[in-house]
Short mmCIF file of C-alpha atoms and ligand atoms in Angstrom, two decimals:
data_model
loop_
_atom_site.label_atom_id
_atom_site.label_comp_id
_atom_site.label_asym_id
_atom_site.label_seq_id
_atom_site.Cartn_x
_atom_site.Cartn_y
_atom_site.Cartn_z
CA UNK A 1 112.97 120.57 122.57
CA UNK A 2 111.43 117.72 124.08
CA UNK A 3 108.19 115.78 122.81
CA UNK A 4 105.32 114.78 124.77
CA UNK A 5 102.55 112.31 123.32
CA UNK A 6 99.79 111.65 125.14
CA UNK A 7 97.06 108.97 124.65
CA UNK A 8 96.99 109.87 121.40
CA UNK A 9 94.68 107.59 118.82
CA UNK A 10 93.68 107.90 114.95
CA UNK A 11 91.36 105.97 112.93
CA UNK A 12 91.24 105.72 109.10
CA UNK A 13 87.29 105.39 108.35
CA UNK A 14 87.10 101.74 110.45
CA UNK A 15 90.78 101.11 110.55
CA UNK A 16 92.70 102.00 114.23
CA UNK A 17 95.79 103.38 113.10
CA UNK A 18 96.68 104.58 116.21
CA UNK A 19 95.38 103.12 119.57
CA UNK A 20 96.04 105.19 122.70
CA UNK A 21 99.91 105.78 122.16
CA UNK A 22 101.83 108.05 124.66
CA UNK A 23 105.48 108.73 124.31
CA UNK A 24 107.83 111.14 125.93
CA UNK A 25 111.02 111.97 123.76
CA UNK A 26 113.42 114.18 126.09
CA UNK A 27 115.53 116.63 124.51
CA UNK A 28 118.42 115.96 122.37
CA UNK A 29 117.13 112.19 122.08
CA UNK A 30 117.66 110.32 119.01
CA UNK A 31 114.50 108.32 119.16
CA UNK A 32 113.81 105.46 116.73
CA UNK A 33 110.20 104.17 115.95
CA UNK A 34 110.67 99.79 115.31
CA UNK A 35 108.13 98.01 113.84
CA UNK A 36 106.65 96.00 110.71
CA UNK A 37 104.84 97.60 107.93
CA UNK A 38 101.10 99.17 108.83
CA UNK A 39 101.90 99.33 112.35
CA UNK A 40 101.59 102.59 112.45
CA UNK A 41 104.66 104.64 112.66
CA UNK A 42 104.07 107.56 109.69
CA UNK A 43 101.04 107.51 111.24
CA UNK A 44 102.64 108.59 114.54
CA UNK A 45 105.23 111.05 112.95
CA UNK A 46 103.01 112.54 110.52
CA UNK A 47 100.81 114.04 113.79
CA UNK A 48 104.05 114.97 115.89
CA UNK A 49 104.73 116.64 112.31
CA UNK A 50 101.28 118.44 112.25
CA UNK A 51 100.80 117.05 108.92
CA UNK A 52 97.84 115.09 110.37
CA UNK A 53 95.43 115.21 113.46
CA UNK A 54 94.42 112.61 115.88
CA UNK A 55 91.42 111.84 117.07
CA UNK A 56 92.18 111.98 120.65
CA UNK A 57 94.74 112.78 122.72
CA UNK A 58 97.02 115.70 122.50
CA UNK A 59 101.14 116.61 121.69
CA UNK A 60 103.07 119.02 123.58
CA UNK A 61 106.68 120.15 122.70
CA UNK A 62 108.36 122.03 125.46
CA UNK A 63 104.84 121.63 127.61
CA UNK A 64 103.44 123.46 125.43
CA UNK A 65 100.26 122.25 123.78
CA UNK A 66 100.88 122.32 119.77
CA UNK A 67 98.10 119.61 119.02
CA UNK A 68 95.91 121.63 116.88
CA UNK A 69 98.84 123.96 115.15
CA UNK A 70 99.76 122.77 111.24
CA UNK A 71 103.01 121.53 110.54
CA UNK A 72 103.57 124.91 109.26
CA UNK A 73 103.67 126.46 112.84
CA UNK A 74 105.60 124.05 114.15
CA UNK A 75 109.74 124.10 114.47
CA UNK A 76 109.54 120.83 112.35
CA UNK A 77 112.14 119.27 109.93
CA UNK A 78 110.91 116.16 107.74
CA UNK A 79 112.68 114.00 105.90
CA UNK A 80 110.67 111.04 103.82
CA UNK A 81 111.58 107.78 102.47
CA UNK A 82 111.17 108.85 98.78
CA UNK A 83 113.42 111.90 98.19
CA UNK A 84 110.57 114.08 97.25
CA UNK A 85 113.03 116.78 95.91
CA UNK A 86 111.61 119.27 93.53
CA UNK A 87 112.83 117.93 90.11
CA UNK A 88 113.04 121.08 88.06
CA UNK A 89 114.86 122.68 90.91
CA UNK A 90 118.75 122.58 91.54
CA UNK A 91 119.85 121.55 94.77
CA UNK A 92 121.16 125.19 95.43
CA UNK A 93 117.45 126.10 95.37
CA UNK A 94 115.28 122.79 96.71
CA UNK A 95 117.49 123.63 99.78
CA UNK A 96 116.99 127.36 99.85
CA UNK A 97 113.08 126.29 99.43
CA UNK A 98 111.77 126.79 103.15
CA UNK A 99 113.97 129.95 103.67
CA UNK A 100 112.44 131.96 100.06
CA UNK A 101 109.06 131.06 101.53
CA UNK A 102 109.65 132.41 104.72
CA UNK A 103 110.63 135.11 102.93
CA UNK A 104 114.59 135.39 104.55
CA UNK A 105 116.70 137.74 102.59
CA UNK A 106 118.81 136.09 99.69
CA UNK A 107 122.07 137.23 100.70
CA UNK A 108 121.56 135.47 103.89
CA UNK A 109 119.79 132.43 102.05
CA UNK A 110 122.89 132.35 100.05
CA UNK A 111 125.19 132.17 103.44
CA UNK A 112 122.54 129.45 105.23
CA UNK A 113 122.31 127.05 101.61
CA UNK A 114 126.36 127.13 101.14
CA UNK A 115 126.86 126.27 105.17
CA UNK A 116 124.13 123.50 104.80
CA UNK A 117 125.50 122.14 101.62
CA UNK A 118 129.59 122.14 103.39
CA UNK A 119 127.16 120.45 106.06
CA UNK A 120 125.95 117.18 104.53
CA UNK A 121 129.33 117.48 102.05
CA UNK A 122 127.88 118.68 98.87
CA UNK A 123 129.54 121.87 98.49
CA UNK A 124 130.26 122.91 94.66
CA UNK A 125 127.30 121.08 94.09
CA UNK A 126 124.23 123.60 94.13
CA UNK A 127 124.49 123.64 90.32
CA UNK A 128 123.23 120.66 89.96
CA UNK A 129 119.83 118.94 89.26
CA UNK A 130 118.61 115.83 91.37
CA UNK A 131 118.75 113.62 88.77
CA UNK A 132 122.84 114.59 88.61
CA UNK A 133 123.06 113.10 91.96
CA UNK A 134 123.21 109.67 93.37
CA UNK A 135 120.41 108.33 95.79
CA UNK A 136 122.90 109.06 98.54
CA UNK A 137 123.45 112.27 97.69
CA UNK A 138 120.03 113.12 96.68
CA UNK A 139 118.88 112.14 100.72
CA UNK A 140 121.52 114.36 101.62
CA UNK A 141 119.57 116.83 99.94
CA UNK A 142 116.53 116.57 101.34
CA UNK A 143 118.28 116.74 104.33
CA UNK A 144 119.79 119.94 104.61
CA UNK A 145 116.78 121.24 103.25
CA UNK A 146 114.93 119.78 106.36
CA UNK A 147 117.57 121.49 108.21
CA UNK A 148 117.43 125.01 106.70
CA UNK A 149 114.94 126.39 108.73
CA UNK A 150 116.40 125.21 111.79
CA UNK A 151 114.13 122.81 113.42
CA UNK A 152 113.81 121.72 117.01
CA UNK A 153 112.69 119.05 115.71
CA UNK A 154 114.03 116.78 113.07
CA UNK A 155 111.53 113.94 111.98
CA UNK A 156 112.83 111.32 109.56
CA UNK A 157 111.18 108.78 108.03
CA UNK A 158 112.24 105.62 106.68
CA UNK A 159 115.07 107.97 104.95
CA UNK A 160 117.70 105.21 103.96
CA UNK A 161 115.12 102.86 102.82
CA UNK A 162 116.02 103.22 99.24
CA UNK A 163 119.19 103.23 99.31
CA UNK A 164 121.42 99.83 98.92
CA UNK A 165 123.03 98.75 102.24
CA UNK A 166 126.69 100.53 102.02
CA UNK A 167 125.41 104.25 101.62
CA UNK A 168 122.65 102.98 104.34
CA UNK A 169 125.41 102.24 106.69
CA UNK A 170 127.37 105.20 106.09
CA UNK A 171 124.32 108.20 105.87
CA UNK A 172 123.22 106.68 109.17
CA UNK A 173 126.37 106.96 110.90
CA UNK A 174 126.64 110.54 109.56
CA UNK A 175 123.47 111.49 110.62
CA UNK A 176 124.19 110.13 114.13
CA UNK A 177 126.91 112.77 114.01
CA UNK A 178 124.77 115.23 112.44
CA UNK A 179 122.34 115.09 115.52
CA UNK A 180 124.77 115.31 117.89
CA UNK A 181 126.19 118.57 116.51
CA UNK A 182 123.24 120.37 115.64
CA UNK A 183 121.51 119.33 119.21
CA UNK A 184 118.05 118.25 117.74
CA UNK A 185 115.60 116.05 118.91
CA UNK A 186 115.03 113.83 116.30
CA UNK A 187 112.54 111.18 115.89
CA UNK A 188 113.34 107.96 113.23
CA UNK A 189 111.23 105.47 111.69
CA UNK A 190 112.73 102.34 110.30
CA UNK A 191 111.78 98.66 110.25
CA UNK A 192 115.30 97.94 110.34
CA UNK A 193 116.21 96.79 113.99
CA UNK A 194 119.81 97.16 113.22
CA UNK A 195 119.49 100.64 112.05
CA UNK A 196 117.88 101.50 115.13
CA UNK A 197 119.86 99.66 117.26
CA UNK A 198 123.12 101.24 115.98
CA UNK A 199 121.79 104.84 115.52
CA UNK A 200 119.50 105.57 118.10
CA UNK A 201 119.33 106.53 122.33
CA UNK A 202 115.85 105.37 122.85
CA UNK A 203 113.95 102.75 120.27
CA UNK A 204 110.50 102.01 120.36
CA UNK A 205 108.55 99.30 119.31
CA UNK A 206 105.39 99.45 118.09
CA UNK A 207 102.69 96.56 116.77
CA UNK A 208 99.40 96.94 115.61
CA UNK A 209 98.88 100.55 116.57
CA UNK A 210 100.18 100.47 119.75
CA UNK A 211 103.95 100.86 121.84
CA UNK A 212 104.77 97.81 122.69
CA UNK A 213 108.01 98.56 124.50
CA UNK A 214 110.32 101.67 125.06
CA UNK A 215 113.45 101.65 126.04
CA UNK A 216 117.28 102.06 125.15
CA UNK A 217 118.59 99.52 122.67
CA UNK A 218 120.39 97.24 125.61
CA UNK A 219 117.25 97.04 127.64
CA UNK A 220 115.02 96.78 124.65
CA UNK A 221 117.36 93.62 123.55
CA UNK A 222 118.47 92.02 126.39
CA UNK A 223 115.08 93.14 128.27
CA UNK A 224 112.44 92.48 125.57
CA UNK A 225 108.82 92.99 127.68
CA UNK A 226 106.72 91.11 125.40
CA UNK A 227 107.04 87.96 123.28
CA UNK A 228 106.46 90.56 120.02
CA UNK A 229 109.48 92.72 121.04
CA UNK A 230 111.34 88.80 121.35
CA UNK A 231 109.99 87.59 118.01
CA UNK A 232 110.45 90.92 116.33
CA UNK A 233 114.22 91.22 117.60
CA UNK A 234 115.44 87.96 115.81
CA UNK A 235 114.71 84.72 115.02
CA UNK A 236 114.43 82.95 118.14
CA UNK A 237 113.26 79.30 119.08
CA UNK A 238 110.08 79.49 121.09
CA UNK A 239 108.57 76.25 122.87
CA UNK A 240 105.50 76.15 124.61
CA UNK A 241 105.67 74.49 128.17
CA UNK A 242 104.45 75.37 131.12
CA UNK A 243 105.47 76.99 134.41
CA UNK A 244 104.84 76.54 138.20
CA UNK A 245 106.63 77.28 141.63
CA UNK A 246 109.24 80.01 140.36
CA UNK A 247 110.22 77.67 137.44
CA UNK A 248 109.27 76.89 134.13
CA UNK A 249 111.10 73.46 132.39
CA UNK A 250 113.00 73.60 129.20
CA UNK A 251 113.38 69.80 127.82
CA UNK A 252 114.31 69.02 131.58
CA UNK A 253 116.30 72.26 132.45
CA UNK A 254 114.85 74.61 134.70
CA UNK A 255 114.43 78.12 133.99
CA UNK A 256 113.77 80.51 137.01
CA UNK A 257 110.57 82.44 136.78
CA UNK A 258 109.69 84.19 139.85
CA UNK A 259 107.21 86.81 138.53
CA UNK A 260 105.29 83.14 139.01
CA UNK A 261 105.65 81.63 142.08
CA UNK A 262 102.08 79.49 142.25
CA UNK A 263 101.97 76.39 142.63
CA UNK A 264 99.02 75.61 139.82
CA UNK A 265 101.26 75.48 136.84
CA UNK A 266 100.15 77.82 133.79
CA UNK A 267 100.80 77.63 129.98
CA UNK A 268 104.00 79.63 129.41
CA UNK A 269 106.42 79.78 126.42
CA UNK A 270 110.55 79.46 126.67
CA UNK A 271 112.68 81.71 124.12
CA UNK A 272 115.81 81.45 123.12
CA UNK A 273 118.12 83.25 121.02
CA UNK A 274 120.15 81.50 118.70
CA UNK A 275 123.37 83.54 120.02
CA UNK A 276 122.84 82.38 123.53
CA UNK A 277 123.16 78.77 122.86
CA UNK A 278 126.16 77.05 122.95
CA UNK A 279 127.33 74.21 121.55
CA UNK A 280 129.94 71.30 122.41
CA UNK A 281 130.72 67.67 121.93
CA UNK A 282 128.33 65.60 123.55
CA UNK A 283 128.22 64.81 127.24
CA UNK A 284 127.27 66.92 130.31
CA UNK A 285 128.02 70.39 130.65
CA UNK A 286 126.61 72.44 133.29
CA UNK A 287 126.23 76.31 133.69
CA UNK A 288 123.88 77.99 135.76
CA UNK A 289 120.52 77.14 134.09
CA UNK A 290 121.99 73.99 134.50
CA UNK A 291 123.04 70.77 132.31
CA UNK A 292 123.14 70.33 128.48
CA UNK A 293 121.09 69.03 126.14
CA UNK A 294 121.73 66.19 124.04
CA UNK A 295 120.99 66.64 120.48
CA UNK A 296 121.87 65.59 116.98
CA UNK A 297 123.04 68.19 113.81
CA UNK A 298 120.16 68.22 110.94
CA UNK A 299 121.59 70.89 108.83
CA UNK A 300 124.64 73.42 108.90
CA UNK A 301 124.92 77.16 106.80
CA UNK A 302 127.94 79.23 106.82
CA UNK A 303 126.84 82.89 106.74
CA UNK A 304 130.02 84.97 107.10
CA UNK A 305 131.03 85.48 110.50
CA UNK A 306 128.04 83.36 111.83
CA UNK A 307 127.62 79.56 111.34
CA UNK A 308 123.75 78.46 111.55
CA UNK A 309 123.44 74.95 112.94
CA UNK A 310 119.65 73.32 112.80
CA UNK A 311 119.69 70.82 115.63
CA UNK A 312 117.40 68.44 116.83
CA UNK A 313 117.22 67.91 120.48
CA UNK A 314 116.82 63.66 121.17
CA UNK A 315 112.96 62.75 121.54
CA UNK A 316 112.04 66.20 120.01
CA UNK A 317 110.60 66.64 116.71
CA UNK A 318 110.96 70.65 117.19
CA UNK A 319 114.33 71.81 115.41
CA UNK A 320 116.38 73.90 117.71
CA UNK A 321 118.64 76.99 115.98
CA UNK A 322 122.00 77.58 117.24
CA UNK A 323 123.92 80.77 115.70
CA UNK A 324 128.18 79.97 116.25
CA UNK A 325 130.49 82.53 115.76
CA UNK A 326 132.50 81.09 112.44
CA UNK A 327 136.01 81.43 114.22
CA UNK A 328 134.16 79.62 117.82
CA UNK A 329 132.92 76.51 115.13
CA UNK A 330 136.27 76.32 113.69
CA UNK A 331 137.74 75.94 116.97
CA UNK A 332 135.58 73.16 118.27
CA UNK A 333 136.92 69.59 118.77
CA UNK A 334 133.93 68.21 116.63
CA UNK A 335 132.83 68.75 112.89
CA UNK A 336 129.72 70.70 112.27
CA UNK A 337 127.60 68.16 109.81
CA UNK A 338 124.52 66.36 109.80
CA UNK A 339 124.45 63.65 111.86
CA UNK A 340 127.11 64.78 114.49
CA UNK A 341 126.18 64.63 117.84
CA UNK A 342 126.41 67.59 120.08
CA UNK A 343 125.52 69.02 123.98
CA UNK A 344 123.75 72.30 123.62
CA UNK A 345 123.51 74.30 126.73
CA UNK A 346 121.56 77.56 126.98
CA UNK A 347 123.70 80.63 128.58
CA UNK A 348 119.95 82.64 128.21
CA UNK A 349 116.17 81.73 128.49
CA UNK A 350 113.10 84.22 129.09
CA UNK A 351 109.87 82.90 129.41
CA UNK A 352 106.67 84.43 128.73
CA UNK A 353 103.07 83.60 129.94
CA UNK A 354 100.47 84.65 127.76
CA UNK A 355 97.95 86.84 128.81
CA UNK A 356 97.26 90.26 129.57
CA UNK A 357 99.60 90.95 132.12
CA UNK A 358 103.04 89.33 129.93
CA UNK A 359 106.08 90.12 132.28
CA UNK A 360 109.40 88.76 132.48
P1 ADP B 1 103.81 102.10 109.06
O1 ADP B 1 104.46 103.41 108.77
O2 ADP B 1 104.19 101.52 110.39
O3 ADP B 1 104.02 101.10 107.97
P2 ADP B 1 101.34 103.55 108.73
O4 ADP B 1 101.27 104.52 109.86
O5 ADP B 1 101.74 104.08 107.41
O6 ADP B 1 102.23 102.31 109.15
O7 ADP B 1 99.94 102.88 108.53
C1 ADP B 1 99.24 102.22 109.57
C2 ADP B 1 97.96 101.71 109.00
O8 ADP B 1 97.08 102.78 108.72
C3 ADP B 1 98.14 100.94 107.71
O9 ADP B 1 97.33 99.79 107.74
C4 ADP B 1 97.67 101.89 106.63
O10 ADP B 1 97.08 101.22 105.56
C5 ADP B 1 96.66 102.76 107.37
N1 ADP B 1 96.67 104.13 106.85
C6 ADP B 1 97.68 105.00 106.97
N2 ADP B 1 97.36 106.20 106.39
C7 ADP B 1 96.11 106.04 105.88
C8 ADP B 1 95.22 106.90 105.16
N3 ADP B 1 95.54 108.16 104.86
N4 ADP B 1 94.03 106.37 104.80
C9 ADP B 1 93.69 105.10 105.12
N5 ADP B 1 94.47 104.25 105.80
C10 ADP B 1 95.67 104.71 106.17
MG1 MG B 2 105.62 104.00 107.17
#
């Protein structure tokens, strides 16, 4: 079933929730919904879910308009951050919970909770209680009880957030598989880009009440449209410069701009990702942006697989970050300390002009 928001916005007494958002989820899409905290993204889910109303604007599933029908009516599973599993219940029968009040027939609620438990792998566990599960298991839960009256729809929000980062990685890659085979569109809120990243076909990011970019997870990342979606997708090094004729200057090196090719140079601001800057023993090296840069090493920290290497570029007082592969920095002809000198050389650049009309 496919989703279709349109202009849809929601205050809270003075406070803009939601500002104008439209967003078309085809069907079968595993849709995430990026962004920080209060940016509105239960907002958004809670009205696709019915469980809240917008001000203006309208949803349609299928083309049809479902705007002013209660979650109730709608083909709608919903998963929340917090379990939310009825305590005093057993899992047999906070699963079976939509089906008794639909009023199914228990034999067949029997058939439908054992499938769904052998579903999300907690078969021979109906008996239980909640509290004899682990967090895991206990979001598994309120899973398949999302699932037992067959949504269209499966809306999930913030679901792994509680749980520590091994049974994260794991339930997610389970519930990509889970989609897949069931055929839902589901929609997924998370502020964790990697979650999103990993998991979803389309990801969204939204700031301050609005979509600030949507896309799939390559052209979000290696396309970012605004200098949020950049700042939001990693740490990056930002310098503010300007740009004129098609070009805007990096410490020297010129970075082609072409969305700008006036001649009356404009404020603009360079990014670069730590990951797309390299780093060598000092002296020229050229690529296509160009030459290197000579800098000196401030400060070095080994995280795992990535080494983190604080430079500062000669007559700069701006610290540059450049993220080596561990194995890459072992293999270099130069030690990684303070003091050492190094080239650094971009393989990446976007620039941004601020200002309404922020292109790449
Ligand atoms: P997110 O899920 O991205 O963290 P929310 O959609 O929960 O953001 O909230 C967006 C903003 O709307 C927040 O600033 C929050 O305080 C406000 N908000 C959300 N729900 C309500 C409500 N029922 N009453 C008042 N303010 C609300
Ligand atoms: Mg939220």
């Amino acid at each position: 079933m496919s989703i279709h928001v349109r202009s849809i916005s929601k205050s809270f007494g003075s406070f803009q929730a939601l500002d104008d958002v439209s967003l078309d989820v085809a069907a079968g899409t595993l849709l995430a919904l990026l962004g920080p905290s209060g940016s509105g993204k239960t907002t958004l889910l809670r009205i696709i879910a019915g469980l809240e109303f917008p001000d203006a604007g309208s949803i349609e599933e299928d083309g049809e308009d479902i705007t002013e029908r209660h979650a109730r009516q709608r083909e709608v599973g919903f998963v929340f951050q917090h379990y939310a599993l009825f305590r005093h219940m057993s899992v047999f029968e906070n699963v079976a919970f939509g089906l008794r009040v639909r009023k199914v027939p228990s034999a067949e609620v029997t058939t439908r909770v054992e499938e769904l438990l052998r579903l999300v792998r907690l078969e021979g566990l109906g008996g239980r209680k909640p509290s004899q599960l682990s967090g895991g298991q206990r979001q598994r839960v309120a899973l398949a009880r999302a699932l037992a009256i067959r949504p269209k729809i499966l809306l999930l929000d913030e679901p792994f957030g509680a749980l520590d980062a091994k049974v994260r990685v794991e339930l997610r890659q389970w519930l990509r598989r889970l989609h897949d085979e069931i055929g839902m569109t589901s929609v997924f809120v998370t502020h964790d880009q990697e979650e999103a990243f990993e998991l979803a076909d389309e990801v969204v990011v939204m700031n301050h009440g609005k979509i600030e970019q949507q896309g799939t997870p390559d052209e979000v990342f290696d396309r970012p449209s605004t200098p949020f979606v950049m700042d939001f997708l990693g740490n990056v090094n930002v310098y503010h410069g300007r740009v004129e004729n098609g070009r805007a200057f990096w410490h020297g090196i010129p970075i082609d701009y072409p969305a700008y090719p006036h001649a009356q140079s404009r404020e603009a601001r360079v990014y670069l990702r730590p990951h797309e800057l390299e780093i060598s023993p000092p002296g020229a090296v050229a690529n296509r942006l160009g030459t290197s840069l000579a800098a000196s090493i401030v400060r070095v920290t080994r995280s795992g697989p990535i080494t983190r290497v604080a430079c500062r570029p000669h007559g700069s007082e701006q610290e540059l970050h450049v993220d080596v592969p561990t194995e890459t920095a072992r293999g270099l002809q130069i030690t990684l300390e303070p003091g050492t000198h190094v080239a650094i050389t971009p393989r990446n650049a976007r620039v941004f002009i601020p200002g309404p009309e922020y292109s790449i």
